[in-house]
Coordinates of C-alpha atoms and ligand atoms in Angstrom, one line a residue:
X1 CA 55.9 -93.7 25.9
X2 CA 54.7 -90.4 24.7
X3 CA 56.7 -88.7 22.0
X4 CA 57.5 -85.0 22.3
X5 CA 56.8 -84.3 18.6
X6 CA 53.4 -86.1 18.8
X7 CA 52.3 -84.1 21.8
X8 CA 53.6 -80.8 20.3
X9 CA 51.7 -81.6 17.1
X10 CA 48.4 -82.0 19.1
X11 CA 49.2 -78.7 20.9
X12 CA 49.6 -76.8 17.6
X13 CA 46.7 -78.4 15.9
X14 CA 44.2 -77.9 18.7
X15 CA 45.2 -74.5 20.0
X16 CA 47.4 -75.1 23.0
X17 CA 50.8 -73.6 22.0
X18 CA 53.2 -73.2 19.2
X19 CA 56.3 -71.2 18.2
X20 CA 56.0 -67.5 18.3
X21 CA 56.2 -65.7 15.0
X22 CA 55.6 -69.0 13.3
X23 CA 54.6 -67.4 10.0
X24 CA 58.1 -65.8 9.9
X25 CA 59.8 -69.1 10.6
X26 CA 59.8 -68.6 14.4
X27 CA 62.7 -67.9 16.8
X28 CA 64.2 -70.4 19.2
X29 CA 63.0 -70.0 22.8
X30 CA 59.7 -68.2 22.1
X31 CA 56.3 -69.8 22.3
X32 CA 52.7 -68.4 22.3
X33 CA 49.7 -70.0 23.9
X34 CA 46.5 -70.4 21.8
X35 CA 42.9 -70.3 23.0
X36 CA 43.0 -73.6 24.9
X37 CA 46.6 -73.0 26.2
X38 CA 45.5 -69.7 27.5
X39 CA 42.6 -71.2 29.4
X40 CA 44.8 -73.9 30.8
X41 CA 47.3 -71.2 31.9
X42 CA 44.6 -69.0 33.5
X43 CA 43.1 -71.9 35.5
X44 CA 46.5 -73.1 36.6
X45 CA 47.3 -69.6 37.8
X46 CA 44.0 -69.3 39.6
X47 CA 44.6 -72.6 41.4
X48 CA 48.1 -71.6 42.3
X49 CA 46.9 -68.3 43.8
X50 CA 44.1 -69.9 45.7
X51 CA 46.3 -72.6 47.1
X52 CA 49.4 -70.7 48.1
X53 CA 47.8 -67.4 49.2
X54 CA 45.5 -69.6 51.2
X55 CA 48.4 -70.8 53.4
X56 CA 48.3 -67.7 55.5
X57 CA 46.2 -64.5 55.9
X58 CA 49.4 -62.4 55.4
X59 CA 50.3 -63.8 52.0
X60 CA 49.3 -61.5 49.2
X61 CA 49.7 -60.9 45.4
X62 CA 51.6 -58.0 44.0
X63 CA 52.5 -57.1 40.4
X64 CA 55.8 -55.5 39.5
X65 CA 57.7 -54.4 36.4
X66 CA 59.3 -56.5 33.7
X67 CA 62.0 -53.9 33.2
X68 CA 64.4 -53.5 36.1
X69 CA 66.8 -50.6 36.6
X70 CA 70.5 -51.4 36.2
X71 CA 71.1 -50.7 39.9
X72 CA 68.6 -53.3 41.0
X73 CA 70.2 -56.1 39.1
X74 CA 73.7 -54.9 40.1
X75 CA 72.6 -55.1 43.8
X76 CA 71.1 -58.5 43.3
X77 CA 74.4 -59.8 41.9
X78 CA 72.9 -60.7 38.5
X79 CA 75.1 -58.2 36.6
X80 CA 78.2 -59.9 37.8
X81 CA 77.1 -63.5 38.3
X82 CA 74.0 -64.4 36.2
X83 CA 75.9 -66.3 33.6
X84 CA 76.2 -69.8 32.1
X85 CA 79.3 -71.3 30.5
X86 CA 79.1 -71.3 26.8
X87 CA 81.2 -73.2 24.3
X88 CA 81.4 -72.4 20.7
X89 CA 82.1 -74.7 17.7
X90 CA 85.1 -73.3 15.9
X91 CA 84.0 -74.8 12.6
X92 CA 80.2 -74.0 12.4
X93 CA 79.9 -71.3 15.0
X94 CA 77.1 -73.0 16.9
X95 CA 76.8 -72.2 20.6
X96 CA 76.1 -74.7 23.4
X97 CA 75.9 -74.8 27.2
X98 CA 78.9 -76.8 28.2
X99 CA 77.2 -78.4 31.2
X100 CA 74.4 -79.7 29.0
X101 CA 76.7 -81.3 26.5
X102 CA 78.6 -83.1 29.3
X103 CA 75.3 -84.1 31.0
X104 CA 74.1 -85.6 27.7
X105 CA 77.2 -87.6 27.4
X106 CA 77.6 -88.8 31.0
X107 CA 74.0 -88.7 32.3
X108 CA 75.4 -86.8 35.3
X109 CA 74.4 -83.3 36.3
X110 CA 77.3 -80.9 35.3
X111 CA 75.8 -77.6 36.4
X112 CA 78.3 -77.3 39.2
X113 CA 81.3 -77.1 36.8
X114 CA 83.5 -74.1 36.4
X115 CA 85.3 -73.2 33.2
X116 CA 88.4 -75.2 34.1
X117 CA 86.5 -78.4 35.1
X118 CA 84.5 -78.1 31.9
X119 CA 87.5 -77.7 29.7
X120 CA 89.0 -80.8 31.3
X121 CA 85.8 -82.8 31.0
X122 CA 85.3 -81.9 27.3
X123 CA 88.8 -83.0 26.6
X124 CA 88.5 -86.3 28.6
X125 CA 85.2 -87.1 27.0
X126 CA 86.5 -86.1 23.6
X127 CA 83.4 -84.1 22.9
X128 CA 82.9 -82.4 19.6
X129 CA 80.2 -80.3 18.0
X130 CA 76.9 -82.3 17.7
X131 CA 76.0 -80.4 14.6
X132 CA 79.2 -80.7 12.5
X133 CA 81.8 -82.6 14.5
X134 CA 84.1 -79.5 14.8
X135 CA 86.3 -78.6 17.8
X136 CA 85.2 -76.4 20.6
X137 CA 86.6 -73.0 21.7
X138 CA 87.6 -72.3 25.3
X139 CA 84.6 -72.2 27.6
X140 CA 83.5 -68.6 28.4
X141 CA 81.0 -66.9 30.6
X142 CA 77.8 -65.6 29.0
X143 CA 75.5 -63.3 31.0
X144 CA 72.0 -64.3 30.3
X145 CA 70.2 -61.0 30.9
X146 CA 68.6 -59.0 28.1
X147 CA 69.7 -55.4 28.3
X148 CA 67.3 -52.7 27.3
X149 CA 68.0 -49.1 26.6
X150 CA 65.8 -46.5 28.4
X151 CA 64.8 -43.2 26.8
X152 CA 65.8 -41.7 23.5
X153 CA 69.5 -41.3 24.0
X154 CA 70.0 -45.0 24.9
X155 CA 72.6 -44.0 27.5
X156 CA 70.6 -45.4 30.4
X157 CA 70.1 -49.1 30.5
X158 CA 68.0 -51.5 32.4
X159 CA 67.3 -55.3 32.1
X160 CA 64.4 -57.5 31.3
X161 CA 64.0 -59.2 34.6
X162 CA 65.5 -62.8 34.7
X163 CA 63.3 -63.7 37.6
X164 CA 60.2 -62.1 39.2
X165 CA 61.8 -62.2 42.6
X166 CA 63.7 -58.9 42.6
X167 CA 60.6 -56.9 41.9
X168 CA 59.2 -58.3 45.2
X169 CA 62.3 -57.6 47.2
X170 CA 62.5 -54.0 46.2
X171 CA 58.8 -53.5 47.3
X172 CA 59.3 -55.2 50.6
X173 CA 59.6 -52.0 52.7
X174 CA 56.5 -50.4 51.1
X175 CA 54.3 -53.5 51.7
X176 CA 55.7 -54.1 55.2
X177 CA 54.3 -50.6 56.1
X178 CA 51.1 -50.9 54.1
X179 CA 50.4 -54.3 55.8
X180 CA 50.9 -52.7 59.2
X181 CA 54.2 -54.5 59.9
X182 CA 52.7 -58.0 60.2
X183 CA 55.2 -60.8 59.9
X184 CA 55.8 -63.3 58.5
X185 CA 54.8 -61.6 55.3
X186 CA 54.4 -63.4 51.9
X187 CA 54.4 -61.5 48.7
X188 CA 53.5 -63.5 45.6
X189 CA 53.7 -62.5 42.0
X190 CA 53.0 -64.0 38.6
X191 CA 54.6 -62.7 35.4
X192 CA 57.2 -63.0 32.7
X193 CA 60.9 -63.6 33.1
X194 CA 63.5 -63.3 30.4
X195 CA 66.8 -65.2 30.0
X196 CA 68.9 -65.1 26.9
X197 CA 69.4 -68.9 27.1
X198 CA 72.4 -70.1 25.0
X199 CA 70.5 -73.1 23.6
X200 CA 66.8 -72.9 24.1
X201 CA 65.3 -76.4 23.6
X202 CA 62.8 -79.0 24.7
X203 CA 59.7 -77.1 23.7
X204 CA 58.7 -74.7 26.5
X205 CA 61.2 -76.2 28.9
X206 CA 63.9 -73.8 28.1
X207 CA 62.5 -70.6 26.7
X208 CA 64.0 -67.1 26.5
X209 CA 60.7 -65.5 27.7
X210 CA 58.9 -67.6 30.2
X211 CA 56.4 -67.3 33.0
X212 CA 57.0 -67.6 36.7
X213 CA 54.8 -67.8 39.8
X214 CA 56.8 -67.0 42.9
X215 CA 56.0 -66.5 46.5
X216 CA 58.6 -64.8 48.7
X217 CA 58.1 -65.2 52.4
X218 CA 59.8 -62.7 54.7
X219 CA 60.5 -63.7 58.3
X220 CA 63.1 -63.4 61.1
X221 CA 64.2 -66.9 62.1
X222 CA 63.4 -67.9 65.6
X223 CA 60.7 -65.2 65.8
X224 CA 58.2 -65.1 63.0
X225 CA 58.5 -68.8 61.9
X226 CA 57.1 -69.9 65.2
X227 CA 53.7 -69.0 63.9
X228 CA 53.8 -72.1 61.6
X229 CA 54.6 -74.7 64.2
X230 CA 51.0 -75.7 64.8
X231 CA 50.3 -75.8 61.1
X232 CA 53.4 -77.9 60.5
X233 CA 52.3 -80.4 63.2
X234 CA 49.1 -81.0 61.2
X235 CA 51.1 -82.2 58.2
X236 CA 54.3 -83.6 59.7
X237 CA 53.3 -87.2 59.0
X238 CA 52.8 -86.5 55.3
X239 CA 54.9 -88.7 53.1
X240 CA 57.0 -87.2 50.3
X241 CA 59.5 -88.5 47.8
X242 CA 62.8 -87.0 48.4
X243 CA 66.4 -87.3 47.4
X244 CA 68.8 -85.8 49.8
X245 CA 72.1 -84.5 48.5
X246 CA 74.1 -87.4 49.9
X247 CA 71.6 -90.2 49.0
X248 CA 72.0 -92.4 46.0
X249 CA 68.3 -92.9 45.5
X250 CA 64.9 -91.3 46.1
X251 CA 63.1 -92.4 49.3
X252 CA 59.6 -91.9 50.5
X253 CA 59.8 -90.4 54.0
X254 CA 57.6 -88.6 56.4
X255 CA 58.3 -84.9 56.8
X256 CA 59.1 -85.4 60.5
X257 CA 61.8 -87.8 59.6
X258 CA 63.7 -84.9 58.0
X259 CA 64.9 -83.7 61.4
X260 CA 67.8 -81.4 60.3
X261 CA 65.5 -78.9 58.5
X262 CA 63.3 -76.4 60.3
X263 CA 59.5 -76.9 60.4
X264 CA 58.8 -73.5 58.7
X265 CA 60.7 -74.7 55.6
X266 CA 59.3 -78.2 55.8
X267 CA 55.7 -76.9 56.0
X268 CA 56.1 -75.2 52.7
X269 CA 57.9 -78.2 51.2
X270 CA 54.9 -80.3 52.2
X271 CA 52.4 -77.8 50.8
X272 CA 54.3 -77.7 47.5
X273 CA 54.1 -81.5 47.3
X274 CA 50.4 -81.4 48.1
X275 CA 49.9 -78.9 45.3
X276 CA 51.4 -81.4 42.8
X277 CA 49.5 -84.4 44.1
X278 CA 46.1 -82.9 45.0
X279 CA 45.7 -79.9 42.7
X280 CA 47.7 -80.9 39.6
X281 CA 46.9 -84.5 40.3
X282 CA 50.3 -85.9 39.3
X283 CA 51.0 -89.3 40.6
X284 CA 53.5 -89.3 43.5
X285 CA 55.7 -91.8 41.5
X286 CA 56.3 -89.0 39.0
X287 CA 57.4 -86.3 41.4
X288 CA 60.2 -85.9 43.8
X289 CA 62.2 -83.3 45.7
X290 CA 65.9 -83.2 44.9
X291 CA 68.3 -81.5 47.2
X292 CA 71.0 -79.6 45.5
X293 CA 74.6 -79.9 46.5
X294 CA 76.7 -77.0 47.6
X295 CA 78.4 -76.9 44.2
X296 CA 75.0 -76.7 42.4
X297 CA 73.2 -74.2 44.5
X298 CA 73.7 -70.4 44.8
X299 CA 76.1 -69.5 47.6
X300 CA 73.4 -67.5 49.5
X301 CA 70.9 -70.4 49.5
X302 CA 71.1 -72.2 52.8
X303 CA 68.7 -75.0 51.7
X304 CA 67.7 -75.7 48.1
X305 CA 65.3 -78.4 46.9
X306 CA 64.1 -78.6 43.3
X307 CA 60.8 -80.3 42.6
X308 CA 61.4 -82.6 39.6
X309 CA 58.8 -84.3 37.4
X310 CA 59.6 -87.5 35.5
X311 CA 58.7 -86.4 32.0
X312 CA 57.9 -88.9 29.2
X313 CA 58.6 -86.4 26.5
X314 CA 61.8 -84.9 27.9
X315 CA 63.8 -87.9 28.9
X316 CA 63.1 -88.3 32.6
X317 CA 63.5 -86.2 35.7
X318 CA 63.5 -82.4 35.1
X319 CA 63.2 -79.4 37.4
X320 CA 59.8 -77.6 37.4
X321 CA 60.0 -75.6 40.6
X322 CA 62.2 -74.9 43.6
X323 CA 62.1 -74.1 47.2
X324 CA 64.9 -71.9 48.3
X325 CA 65.9 -70.7 51.7
X326 CA 67.8 -67.6 50.6
X327 CA 68.9 -66.3 54.0
X328 CA 68.9 -62.5 54.4
X329 CA 71.0 -62.1 51.3
X330 CA 68.4 -60.3 49.1
X331 CA 67.2 -57.7 51.5
X332 CA 70.8 -57.1 52.8
X333 CA 72.0 -56.5 49.3
X334 CA 69.2 -54.1 48.5
X335 CA 69.6 -52.3 51.9
X336 CA 73.3 -51.8 51.3
X337 CA 73.0 -50.6 47.7
X338 CA 69.9 -48.4 48.1
X339 CA 71.0 -46.9 51.5
X340 CA 67.5 -47.5 52.8
X341 CA 66.8 -49.5 55.8
X342 CA 65.0 -52.8 55.1
X343 CA 65.1 -54.1 58.6
X344 CA 62.1 -54.8 60.8
X345 CA 61.7 -54.2 64.6
X346 CA 61.6 -57.2 66.8
X347 CA 61.8 -57.7 70.6
X348 CA 65.4 -58.5 69.9
X349 CA 66.2 -55.3 68.1
X350 CA 66.3 -54.5 64.4
X351 CA 66.7 -57.4 62.0
X352 CA 66.9 -57.9 58.3
X353 CA 64.3 -60.5 57.3
X354 CA 65.3 -63.8 55.7
X355 CA 63.4 -65.2 52.7
X356 CA 62.0 -68.5 51.8
X357 CA 61.1 -68.6 48.1
X358 CA 58.7 -70.9 46.3
X359 CA 59.5 -70.6 42.7
X360 CA 57.4 -72.2 39.9
X361 CA 58.1 -72.1 36.2
X362 CA 54.6 -72.0 34.8
X363 CA 55.5 -73.2 31.3
X364 CA 57.3 -76.3 32.6
X365 CA 54.3 -77.0 35.0
X366 CA 51.8 -76.8 32.2
X367 CA 54.0 -79.0 30.0
X368 CA 54.1 -81.6 32.8
X369 CA 50.3 -81.7 32.9
X370 CA 50.2 -82.3 29.1
X371 CA 53.1 -84.8 29.2
X372 CA 51.5 -86.8 32.0
X373 CA 48.0 -86.4 30.8
X374 CA 48.3 -87.3 27.1
X375 CA 47.3 -90.9 26.6
X376 CA 47.4 -92.7 23.3
X377 CA 46.2 -96.3 23.9
X378 CA 43.0 -97.6 22.4
X379 CA 42.0 -93.9 22.0
X380 CA 43.7 -90.6 22.3
X381 CA 42.7 -88.5 25.3
X382 CA 44.0 -85.9 27.7
X383 CA 43.7 -86.7 31.3
X384 CA 43.8 -83.3 33.0
X385 CA 42.5 -82.3 36.5
X386 CA 38.9 -81.4 36.0
X387 CA 39.3 -78.1 37.9
X388 CA 42.2 -77.1 35.6
X389 CA 41.3 -78.5 32.2
X390 CA 40.7 -75.7 29.6
X391 CA 37.3 -77.3 28.7
X392 CA 35.2 -78.8 31.4
X393 CA 32.1 -79.5 29.4
X394 CA 31.0 -79.7 25.8
X395 CA 27.4 -79.7 24.7
X396 CA 26.2 -81.3 21.4
X397 CA 22.9 -81.8 19.6
X398 CA 22.7 -85.4 18.4
X399 CA 21.6 -84.1 14.9
X400 CA 21.4 -80.7 13.3
X401 CA 17.6 -80.6 12.9
X402 CA 14.2 -81.1 14.5
X403 CA 14.9 -78.4 17.2
X404 CA 17.9 -80.3 18.8
X405 CA 20.4 -77.5 18.0
X406 CA 18.1 -74.9 19.7
X407 CA 17.5 -77.1 22.7
X408 CA 21.2 -77.7 23.1
X409 CA 21.9 -74.0 22.9
X410 CA 19.5 -73.6 25.9
X411 CA 21.5 -76.2 27.8
X412 CA 24.7 -74.5 26.8
X413 CA 23.5 -71.1 28.1
X414 CA 22.5 -72.7 31.4
X415 CA 26.0 -74.0 31.9
X416 CA 28.1 -71.1 30.8
X417 CA 28.3 -69.1 34.0
X418 CA 29.3 -72.2 36.0
X419 CA 31.8 -74.0 33.8
X420 CA 34.3 -73.6 30.9
X421 CA 32.0 -75.0 28.3
X422 CA 31.8 -75.2 24.5
X423 CA 29.0 -75.9 22.0
X424 CA 29.6 -78.0 18.9
X425 CA 27.5 -79.3 16.1
X426 CA 29.8 -80.3 13.3
X427 CA 30.8 -83.9 12.5
X428 CA 29.4 -87.1 13.8
X429 CA 28.9 -87.7 17.5
X430 CA 31.8 -90.1 17.5
X431 CA 34.1 -87.4 15.9
X432 CA 32.9 -84.8 18.4
X433 CA 33.8 -87.2 21.3
X434 CA 37.2 -87.9 19.8
X435 CA 38.0 -84.2 19.3
X436 CA 37.0 -83.4 22.9
X437 CA 38.8 -86.4 24.3
X438 CA 42.0 -85.1 22.7
X439 CA 41.8 -81.8 24.4
X440 CA 40.7 -83.1 27.8
X441 CA 37.0 -82.1 27.9
X442 CA 35.9 -83.8 31.1
X443 CA 32.2 -84.2 30.3
X444 CA 30.3 -84.3 27.0
X445 CA 26.5 -83.6 27.1
X446 CA 24.3 -84.9 24.3
X447 CA 20.9 -83.6 23.6
X448 CA 18.8 -86.2 21.7
X449 CA 15.1 -86.8 20.7
X450 CA 14.3 -88.0 24.3
X451 CA 15.4 -84.7 25.6
X452 CA 12.5 -83.0 23.9
X453 CA 10.2 -85.4 25.6
X454 CA 11.5 -85.7 29.1
X455 CA 14.0 -82.9 29.6
X456 CA 16.9 -85.3 30.2
X457 CA 20.4 -85.5 28.6
X458 CA 23.4 -87.9 28.6
X459 CA 26.6 -87.1 30.3
X460 CA 29.7 -88.9 29.0
X461 CA 32.8 -89.3 31.2
X462 CA 36.2 -88.8 29.5
X463 CA 37.9 -91.3 31.8
X464 CA 35.7 -94.3 31.3
X465 CA 33.6 -93.2 28.2
X466 CA 30.6 -94.4 30.2
X467 CA 27.4 -92.4 30.1
X468 CA 24.6 -91.5 32.5
X469 CA 21.2 -89.9 31.9
X470 CA 20.2 -86.9 34.1
X471 CA 17.5 -84.3 34.1
X472 CA 18.5 -80.9 32.8
X473 CA 17.3 -79.2 36.0
X474 CA 19.9 -81.1 38.0
X475 CA 22.7 -80.8 35.4
X476 CA 24.6 -77.9 36.9
X477 CA 24.6 -79.5 40.4
X478 CA 25.7 -82.9 39.1
X479 CA 28.5 -81.5 37.0
X480 CA 29.7 -79.4 40.0
X481 CA 29.7 -82.5 42.2
X482 CA 31.7 -84.4 39.6
X483 CA 34.2 -81.6 38.8
X484 CA 34.9 -80.6 42.3
X485 CA 35.3 -84.3 43.3
X486 CA 32.3 -84.5 45.7
X487 CA 30.9 -87.5 43.9
X488 CA 32.4 -89.9 41.4
X489 CA 30.9 -90.8 38.0
X490 CA 30.6 -94.5 39.0
X491 CA 28.4 -93.4 42.0
X492 CA 26.0 -91.9 39.6
X493 CA 26.1 -95.0 37.4
X494 CA 25.3 -97.2 40.4
X495 CA 22.5 -94.9 41.4
X496 CA 21.0 -95.4 37.9
X497 CA 21.1 -99.2 38.1
Ligands
LIG501 P1 67.6 -74.4 35.1 O1 68.6 -75.0 36.0 O2 66.8 -75.4 34.4 O3 68.2 -73.4 34.1 P2 67.1 -72.6 37.2 O4 67.5 -73.5 38.4 O5 68.1 -71.6 36.7 O6 66.6 -73.6 36.0 P3 65.4 -70.9 38.7 O7 66.3 -69.7 38.5 O8 65.4 -71.6 40.0 O9 65.7 -71.9 37.5 O10 63.9 -70.5 38.2 C1 62.8 -71.0 38.8 C2 61.9 -71.7 37.8 O11 61.7 -71.0 36.6 C3 62.5 -73.1 37.4 O12 62.2 -74.1 38.4 C4 61.9 -73.3 36.1 O13 60.6 -74.0 36.3 C5 61.6 -71.9 35.5 N1 62.6 -71.6 34.5 C6 63.9 -71.2 34.7 N2 64.5 -71.0 33.5 C7 63.5 -71.3 32.5 C8 63.5 -71.2 31.1 N3 64.6 -70.8 30.4 N4 62.4 -71.6 30.4 C9 61.3 -72.0 31.1 N5 61.2 -72.0 32.5 C10 62.3 -71.7 33.2

């Protein structure tokens, strides 16, 4: 089983991610992405956009502000309710999330607990400070938003957004008109969110500044969701791992067996699952949907499933994204507080649209790729989806003389516009393979003396370490076939035999 520290050490050493402001000792809850991490992030974002915006012609990207005016976050309910329960050690003054301490002790989710339940439970379990053994203070609410002052006097305040969603809701009316009142309408956004987490931990899993990719779909139930009926029928036999709120275990079921949830929601649930299996290439045994109970979910969420991944480095199942049916709560709140109509016209009169939200925490998703991909058996290698991996191809000259470096630069230049590719000449070939295996380079191309004679090169496959020999003129096409899954490496090997 992969150890968190070992994976993090590779990430730091090789340019994926590390603590922000490291040279000053760092600050809990902040991480930066290095050159490989940034490439991984960019390709994941691109795949996310291609996949989810591709679900309907009326799903679009927008970008909105990080700083939200006070009134917006008041209307959304965050000023009054966006809090976690904090407990403080009376001896060493350390702060903890009460539910997390209880969860660690019992193995049971404790997010649903209020202050009174928590006080009781801490007493019953005889919990004390994990740092010094001291006693805890009374549980208290802690609002997790970062306040920012606006302008020179500091009298006006706003908030760093704790989720990207509100920026989308407040732009609903403008986009509805700009898009000529087509419904259902999907508005997606990717950007930073900020939460003053009480105890940031588990590398990028609980950060204070993190990245979200969210798609908000606006529709009037019974009217606009009809459009997806046919699309849903095409996937209704798809099997997903799911744990309903009242089940004791996860079961594999067909979407159509979940007959108490409307097809519009199930269609997006199926597509999220497909994103994890087909695009992120996670094994279905490592992913599941978990339905939240009424105690756990926000009161306005009619249906709430989290997607969870079974992490090796983070002790098991953890939330990476969610699918929320938020009813008409959001637009209703903003309509009431802004005094602007956010309703749409239907044959049945004016209606406030409802929202289905697909919400992904990007950092957690990237960590799941690293966690599931990092293999340390007879060699260390990173098994990432070839379309997402930060480095798809590496090109090496076998030796640093006799014209091989120059020839390999030619090959490198030929590949650059089609792939994420690097050129390396230092160290032995074995070391170069090992370095590239560790960061998930799908294919290594070696230029040797034969190349100068017959214009052919070797391609080495990261998964099997097998090699094939191909002509340079065919190289781009063959790599495309391999990376985009049109042909397998072993098919090429069989062709050679
Ligand atoms: P949690 O219960 O773990 O605090 P949440 O249910 O509050 O998360 P949401 O508000 O649903 O999370 O946010 C959507 C997504 O944003 C989550 O599924 C997660 O991937 C990501 N996310 C939330 N909080 C953080 C954080 N502090 N650091 C990194 N990612 C986060």
